[in-house]
Short mmCIF file of C-alpha atoms in Angstrom, two decimals:
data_model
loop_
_atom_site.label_atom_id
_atom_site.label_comp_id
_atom_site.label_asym_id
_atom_site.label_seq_id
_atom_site.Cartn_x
_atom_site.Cartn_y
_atom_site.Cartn_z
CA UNK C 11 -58.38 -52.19 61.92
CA UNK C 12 -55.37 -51.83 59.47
CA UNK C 13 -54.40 -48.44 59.19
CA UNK C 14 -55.03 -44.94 60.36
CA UNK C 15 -54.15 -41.80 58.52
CA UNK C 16 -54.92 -38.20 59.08
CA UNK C 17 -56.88 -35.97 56.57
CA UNK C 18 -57.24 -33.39 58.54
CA UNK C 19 -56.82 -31.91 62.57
CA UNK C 20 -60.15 -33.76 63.22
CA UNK C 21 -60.87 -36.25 60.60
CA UNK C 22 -58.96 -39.96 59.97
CA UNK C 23 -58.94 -42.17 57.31
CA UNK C 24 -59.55 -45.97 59.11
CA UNK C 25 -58.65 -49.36 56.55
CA UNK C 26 -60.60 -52.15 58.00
CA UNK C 27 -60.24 -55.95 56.71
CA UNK C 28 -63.54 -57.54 56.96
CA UNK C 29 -63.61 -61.07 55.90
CA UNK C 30 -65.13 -61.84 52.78
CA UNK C 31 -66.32 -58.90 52.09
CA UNK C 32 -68.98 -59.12 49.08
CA UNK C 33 -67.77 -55.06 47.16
CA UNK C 34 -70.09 -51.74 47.12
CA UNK C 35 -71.23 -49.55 45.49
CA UNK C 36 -69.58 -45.68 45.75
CA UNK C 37 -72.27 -44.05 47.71
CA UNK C 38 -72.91 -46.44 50.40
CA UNK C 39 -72.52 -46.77 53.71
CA UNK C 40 -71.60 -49.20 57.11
CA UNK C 41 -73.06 -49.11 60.44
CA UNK C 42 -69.58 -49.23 62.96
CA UNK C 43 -70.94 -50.73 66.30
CA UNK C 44 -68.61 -50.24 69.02
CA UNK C 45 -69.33 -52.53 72.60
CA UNK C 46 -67.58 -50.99 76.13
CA UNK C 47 -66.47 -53.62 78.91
CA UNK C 48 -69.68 -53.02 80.64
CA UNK C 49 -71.60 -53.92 77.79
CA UNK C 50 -72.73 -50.62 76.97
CA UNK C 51 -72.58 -50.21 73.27
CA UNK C 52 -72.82 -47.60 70.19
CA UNK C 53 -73.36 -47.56 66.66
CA UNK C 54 -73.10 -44.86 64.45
CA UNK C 55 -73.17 -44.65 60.48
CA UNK C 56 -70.02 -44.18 58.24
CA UNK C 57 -70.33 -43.98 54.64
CA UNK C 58 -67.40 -45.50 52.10
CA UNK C 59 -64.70 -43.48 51.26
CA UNK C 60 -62.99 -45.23 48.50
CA UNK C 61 -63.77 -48.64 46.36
CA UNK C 62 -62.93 -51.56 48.45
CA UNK C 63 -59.02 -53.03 47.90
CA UNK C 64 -60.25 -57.02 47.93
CA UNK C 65 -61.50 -57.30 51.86
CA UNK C 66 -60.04 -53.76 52.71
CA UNK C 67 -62.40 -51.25 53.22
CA UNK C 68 -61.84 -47.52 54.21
CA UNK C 69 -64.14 -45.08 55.89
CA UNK C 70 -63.19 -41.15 56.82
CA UNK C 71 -64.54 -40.23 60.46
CA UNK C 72 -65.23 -37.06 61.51
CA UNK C 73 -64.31 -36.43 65.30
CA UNK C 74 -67.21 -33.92 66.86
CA UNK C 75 -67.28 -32.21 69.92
CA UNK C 76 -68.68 -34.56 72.58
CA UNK C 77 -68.62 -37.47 70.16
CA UNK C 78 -68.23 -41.00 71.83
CA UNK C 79 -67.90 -42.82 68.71
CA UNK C 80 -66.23 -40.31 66.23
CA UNK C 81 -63.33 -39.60 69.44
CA UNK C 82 -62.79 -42.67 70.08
CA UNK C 83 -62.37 -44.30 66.53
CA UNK C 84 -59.50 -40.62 65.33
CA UNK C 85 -58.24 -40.79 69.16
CA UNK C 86 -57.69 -44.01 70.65
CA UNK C 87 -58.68 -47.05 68.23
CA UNK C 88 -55.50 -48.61 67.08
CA UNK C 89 -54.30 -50.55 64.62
CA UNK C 90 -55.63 -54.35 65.66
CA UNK C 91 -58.33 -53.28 67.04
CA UNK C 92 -61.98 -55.07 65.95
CA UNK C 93 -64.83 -53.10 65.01
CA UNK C 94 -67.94 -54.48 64.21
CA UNK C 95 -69.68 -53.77 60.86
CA UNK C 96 -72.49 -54.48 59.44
CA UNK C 97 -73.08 -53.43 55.76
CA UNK C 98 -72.34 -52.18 53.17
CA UNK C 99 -76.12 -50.39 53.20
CA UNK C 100 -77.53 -48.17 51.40
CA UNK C 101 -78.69 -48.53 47.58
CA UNK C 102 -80.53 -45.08 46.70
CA UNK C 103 -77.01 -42.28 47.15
CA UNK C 104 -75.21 -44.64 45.17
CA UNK C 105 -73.73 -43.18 41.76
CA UNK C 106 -74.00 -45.83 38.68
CA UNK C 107 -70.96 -46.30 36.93
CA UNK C 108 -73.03 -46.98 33.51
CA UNK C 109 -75.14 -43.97 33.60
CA UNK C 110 -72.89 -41.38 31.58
CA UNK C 111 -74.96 -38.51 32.93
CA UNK C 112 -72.94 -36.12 34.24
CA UNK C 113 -72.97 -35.50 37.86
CA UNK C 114 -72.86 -32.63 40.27
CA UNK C 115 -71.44 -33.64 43.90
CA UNK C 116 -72.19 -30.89 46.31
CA UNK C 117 -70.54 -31.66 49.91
CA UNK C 118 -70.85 -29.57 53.05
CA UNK C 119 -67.98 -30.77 55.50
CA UNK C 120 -66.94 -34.04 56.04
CA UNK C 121 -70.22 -34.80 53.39
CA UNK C 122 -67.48 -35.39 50.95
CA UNK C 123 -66.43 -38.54 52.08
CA UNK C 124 -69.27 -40.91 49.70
CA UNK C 125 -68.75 -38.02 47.30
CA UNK C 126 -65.03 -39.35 47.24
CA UNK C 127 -65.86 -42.84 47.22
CA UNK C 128 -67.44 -41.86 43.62
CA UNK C 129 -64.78 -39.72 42.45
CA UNK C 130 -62.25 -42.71 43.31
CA UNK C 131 -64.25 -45.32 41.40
CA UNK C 132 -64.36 -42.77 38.07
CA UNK C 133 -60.45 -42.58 38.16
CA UNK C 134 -60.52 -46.50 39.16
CA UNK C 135 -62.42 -47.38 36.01
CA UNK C 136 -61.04 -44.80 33.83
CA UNK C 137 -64.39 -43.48 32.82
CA UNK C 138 -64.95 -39.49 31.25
CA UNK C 139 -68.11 -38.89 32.94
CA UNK C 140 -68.38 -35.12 33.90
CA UNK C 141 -67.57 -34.76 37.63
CA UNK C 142 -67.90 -31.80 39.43
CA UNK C 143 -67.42 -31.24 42.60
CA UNK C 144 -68.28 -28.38 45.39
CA UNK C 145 -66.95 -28.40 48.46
CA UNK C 146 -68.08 -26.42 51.66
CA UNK C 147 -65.56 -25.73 54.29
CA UNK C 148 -64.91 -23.67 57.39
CA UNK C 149 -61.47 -22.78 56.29
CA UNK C 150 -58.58 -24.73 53.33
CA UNK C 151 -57.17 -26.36 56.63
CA UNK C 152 -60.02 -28.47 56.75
CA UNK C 153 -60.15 -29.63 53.06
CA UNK C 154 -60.57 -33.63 53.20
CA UNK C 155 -58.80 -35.33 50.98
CA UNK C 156 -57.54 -31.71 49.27
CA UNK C 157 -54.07 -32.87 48.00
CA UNK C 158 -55.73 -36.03 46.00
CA UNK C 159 -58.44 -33.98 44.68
CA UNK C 160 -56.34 -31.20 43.73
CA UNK C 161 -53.86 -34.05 42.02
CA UNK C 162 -57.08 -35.74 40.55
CA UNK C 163 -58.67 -31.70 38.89
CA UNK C 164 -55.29 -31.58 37.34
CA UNK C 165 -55.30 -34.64 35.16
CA UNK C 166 -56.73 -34.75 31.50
CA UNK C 167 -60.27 -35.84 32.10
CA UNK C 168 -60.13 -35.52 35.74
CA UNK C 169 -63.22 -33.89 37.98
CA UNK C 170 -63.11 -30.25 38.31
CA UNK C 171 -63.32 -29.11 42.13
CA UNK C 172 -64.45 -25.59 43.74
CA UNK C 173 -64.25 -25.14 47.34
CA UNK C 174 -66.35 -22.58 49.03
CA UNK C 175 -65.05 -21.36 52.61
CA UNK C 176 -67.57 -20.41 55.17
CA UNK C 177 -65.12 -18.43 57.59
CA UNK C 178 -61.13 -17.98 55.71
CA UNK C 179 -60.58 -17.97 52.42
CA UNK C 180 -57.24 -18.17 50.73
CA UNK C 181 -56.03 -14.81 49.97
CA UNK C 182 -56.21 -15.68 46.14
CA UNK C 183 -59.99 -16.35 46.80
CA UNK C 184 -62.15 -13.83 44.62
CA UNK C 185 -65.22 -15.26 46.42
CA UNK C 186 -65.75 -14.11 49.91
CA UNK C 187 -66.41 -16.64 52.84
CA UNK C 188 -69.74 -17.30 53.13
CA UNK C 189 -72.70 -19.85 53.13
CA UNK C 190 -73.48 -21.71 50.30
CA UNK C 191 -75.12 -18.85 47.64
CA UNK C 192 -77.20 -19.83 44.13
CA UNK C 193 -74.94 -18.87 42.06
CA UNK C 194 -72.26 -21.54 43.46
CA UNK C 195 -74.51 -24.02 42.30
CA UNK C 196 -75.49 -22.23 39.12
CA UNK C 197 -71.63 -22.24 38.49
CA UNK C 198 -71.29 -26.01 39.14
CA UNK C 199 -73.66 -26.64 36.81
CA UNK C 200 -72.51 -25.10 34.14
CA UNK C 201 -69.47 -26.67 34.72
CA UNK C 202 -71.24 -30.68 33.89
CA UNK C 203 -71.04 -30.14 30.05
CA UNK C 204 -74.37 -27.81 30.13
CA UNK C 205 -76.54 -31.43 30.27
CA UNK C 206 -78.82 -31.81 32.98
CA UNK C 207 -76.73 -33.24 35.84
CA UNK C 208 -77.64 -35.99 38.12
CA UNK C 209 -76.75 -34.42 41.52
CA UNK C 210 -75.42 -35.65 44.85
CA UNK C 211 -75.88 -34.17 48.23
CA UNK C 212 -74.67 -35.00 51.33
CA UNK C 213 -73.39 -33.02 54.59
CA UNK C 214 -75.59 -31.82 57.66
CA UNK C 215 -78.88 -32.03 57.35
CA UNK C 216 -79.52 -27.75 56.84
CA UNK C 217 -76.02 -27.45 54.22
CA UNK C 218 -78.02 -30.41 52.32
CA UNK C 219 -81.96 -28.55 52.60
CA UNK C 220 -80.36 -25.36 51.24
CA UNK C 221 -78.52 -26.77 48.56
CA UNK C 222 -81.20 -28.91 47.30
CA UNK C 223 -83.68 -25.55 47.74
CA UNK C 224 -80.92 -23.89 45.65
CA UNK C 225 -80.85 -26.44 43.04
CA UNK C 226 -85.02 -26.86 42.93
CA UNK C 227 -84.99 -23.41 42.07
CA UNK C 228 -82.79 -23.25 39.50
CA UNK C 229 -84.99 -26.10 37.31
CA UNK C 230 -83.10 -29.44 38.58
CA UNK C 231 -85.50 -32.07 38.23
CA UNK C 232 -86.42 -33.37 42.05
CA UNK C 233 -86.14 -36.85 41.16
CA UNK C 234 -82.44 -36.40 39.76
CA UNK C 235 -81.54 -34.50 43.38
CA UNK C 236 -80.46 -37.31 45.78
CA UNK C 237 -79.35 -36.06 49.18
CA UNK C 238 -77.73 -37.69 52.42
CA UNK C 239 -77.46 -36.41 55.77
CA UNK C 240 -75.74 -36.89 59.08
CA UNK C 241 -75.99 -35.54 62.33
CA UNK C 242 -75.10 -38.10 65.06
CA UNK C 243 -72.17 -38.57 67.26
#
């Protein structure tokens, strides 16, 4: 492990230099395998959160309550430390950089992290496709990665961002807190140049059924909906 760098309270940013790494694709994934003294070990899934700087890679881990492997890698892995990875995995939530449909990212939580990686490789390879993105969080303390994204929404061509709170809004909020409604999505969509967007999910596994309900409903084409969830510890 390289570096460490808070997002938020709960969530980290880790750089990890893997040895000849071979690149991936914004959207995928690496399984982190973690192996106690006693030989008990762990593995849990972490998708990419950026484009990978030559053998650097970063992922963004979310520390849950009673987590073994999300505590230990925000609370006590330092830099130095060895991880084990395998990867990078993953080859269906992964956003094509030469398909200029426009996309709609939809993240509940720390769901925005491959959403990120995405939004990164855009402004990396300086390409206009419509972004959107939608963000679901308890409360603007728990933003990830608000300060780039707001710095990113305010460039020419950049992605346009909405978060949606769940429990405290800003007071300049019109929207009250709430759970993710039909017309938030209707709103994103309209927001993708009025084309049919190709549209990313990801988030816990109920934030990413509703959404992709929502979207269903509203005459997105099933096989342009691609969805990821998480759940473990």
């Amino acid at each position: 492990m390289t570096g460490s760098r808070a997002e938020t309270a709960t969530a980290h940013t880790l750089s990890l230099r893997v040895d000849e790494w071979s690149g991936h694709l914004p959207g995928q994934h690496v399984d982190v395998r973690l192996t106690a003294p006693d030989g008990y070990q762990a593995v849990r899934s972490y998708s990419l959160a950026a484009p990978a700087d030559d053998c650097v890679i970063e992922i963004t881990v979310q520390r849950l309550p009673g987590g073994e492997v999300s505590a230990f890698l925000t609370d006590i892995a330092m830099i130095g430390d060895e991880l084990e990875v395998r990867g990078p995995l993953g080859n269906w939530f992964v956003w094509d950089q030469d398909d200029p449909s426009p996309v709609l990212l939809v993240a509940g939580g720390s769901g925005v992290v491959p959403l990120m990686s995405m939004i990164r490789a855009r402004d990396e390879a300086d390409i206009q496709t419509p972004f959107h993105l939608i963000h679901s969080v308890r409360t603007p303390q728990d933003r990830i990665y608000g300060d780039e994204l707001t710095r990113l929404a305010a460039q020419a061509g950049g992605p346009s961002v909405t978060w949606l709170y769940t429990r405290t809004a800003p007071p300049t909020e019109t929207r009250p807190p709430g759970r993710l409604r039909q017309n938030d999505l209707d709103d994103g969509s309209s927001r993708t140049s009025g084309a049919t967007p190709t549209c990313f999910i990801c988030g816990p596994t109920g934030f990413v059924e509703e959404a992709a309900n929502h979207l269903l409903a509203a005459g997105h084409h099933a096989d342009r909906i691609r969805t990821e969830r998480f759940g473990g510890r």
